Steps between C-alpha positions, in 0.01 A plus 500: 500500500831567323559811294502459123838537334525607136843482335571650157818530297492882496442535872331370812153571635389402851125482561267448796170319545170676431152435357373187675481596867280234665411144402280243675547155349296319770743210509371381839512848655402862439849648516626772267758338274642828367441773760455491875121531541392151604129425511291378793263213423182426691521218753237252610254663739128522569426694182829461312696227328855485374546522122631195321805468275419270211673381184209628289683752278453638148608278214827539308692668782855607427811329638548573871149644529324491839353155559205589724198725506313650794153355552244701699128474565499125561215539752320782322209638700628358827861615536724768351854452373769703333822697539572855614810695395615851584361771274851602398484231229283752310717775354366851566663616177470268199468126541353168392399163633478171314332177606326187379167391644249221460153544649301200618194726513461874452250762613469869574736643766730200534847649549811364331707807588358735763721812509288709732327667688283603207586774251851364475591182312582370253227257606434174312157363581216289367225686314259211438511128427706547184684831540771663708578871515789731588447834672720757669512855629235726642232442235542119487415485128484128428652329196321162457616189315336165428673186628432126515454298818757227576742651247833669565510867400784752510432850633717810497407830660711810430464850637637853482400647833623859442348496152170353621468203262491122527473210256372143507643213292347152478697212346747743347243730332404850612142504630490871570657813650318759707558805718496563872585795722878546495681361806187324631654149479607484865380174660550440871515121461503232232322166537486203268178298507259714701410854607529402867720233656393553860377210709135601473191418298520827306574504126469125447323578173806698383717186498669406173475128431784364293875519436756780461841439340824703488401844629756759383532875570699741284614856565397628155217470250561185300496558126264297284783285366611419856144399590493275192819325610364436850170368367665271246747355751333390826740517793735747332611824665634788295873564549592804707523834324866603490586817687831642379728554800851526356648529153863480388544610136884476492532809287852591601429437869327266746253754638143409597274718283183419695564410862817689589700191603809556285738215436875483554705369207 
């Protein structure tokens, strides 16, 4: 992705990309459209099936929004399906993820986002037939929220790993914030759709059944106004945070006051 260029009359600022670090649009694949951590989808096997890419997406998507969602759990109870990505998508400092989901059915321990093994997270999982919950860190204190079946919902999880806090937003509104042991958000793997994606009969009851749309990972805690923008504009990704690299103020010279790359007049 190209660097952002800001030009002003009084000087010039050159900025680099930041903020949004990984994005999975599920437009017929599970590749990372921003970073380099491509996912690995399940394939058809004895106890597995490949996820589907469908045009079932949230309403009122923005211009140039992703046009497909990821469907998993088509053969719930018989076969597992989902996507695994490297755990590096979860920042060990501060971070966030944003996604849309629509559940065909919901029950306890059905995993949308399994950032595990245990005591890690942030984990997004079914609590019962009408609730999901977010948990993270050593204590796994759950923050529950009520949702509707067959309805698109927007979820944002944010966390401050050194500070030992995490927050849960549903449809743009803060559901809750809670504490965990500092630096205990350290998952070894991240899976979308199930706790286990091995070709075995284990964990078939942990399969999420439904759709996931536009999974985004950020390298900072999203502010409430940023969450509101994402929730109100399906398919939108926040612009990169500018990181000041060079600045030329032209105050009697052409020196770089930030990066040390002085100009020659």
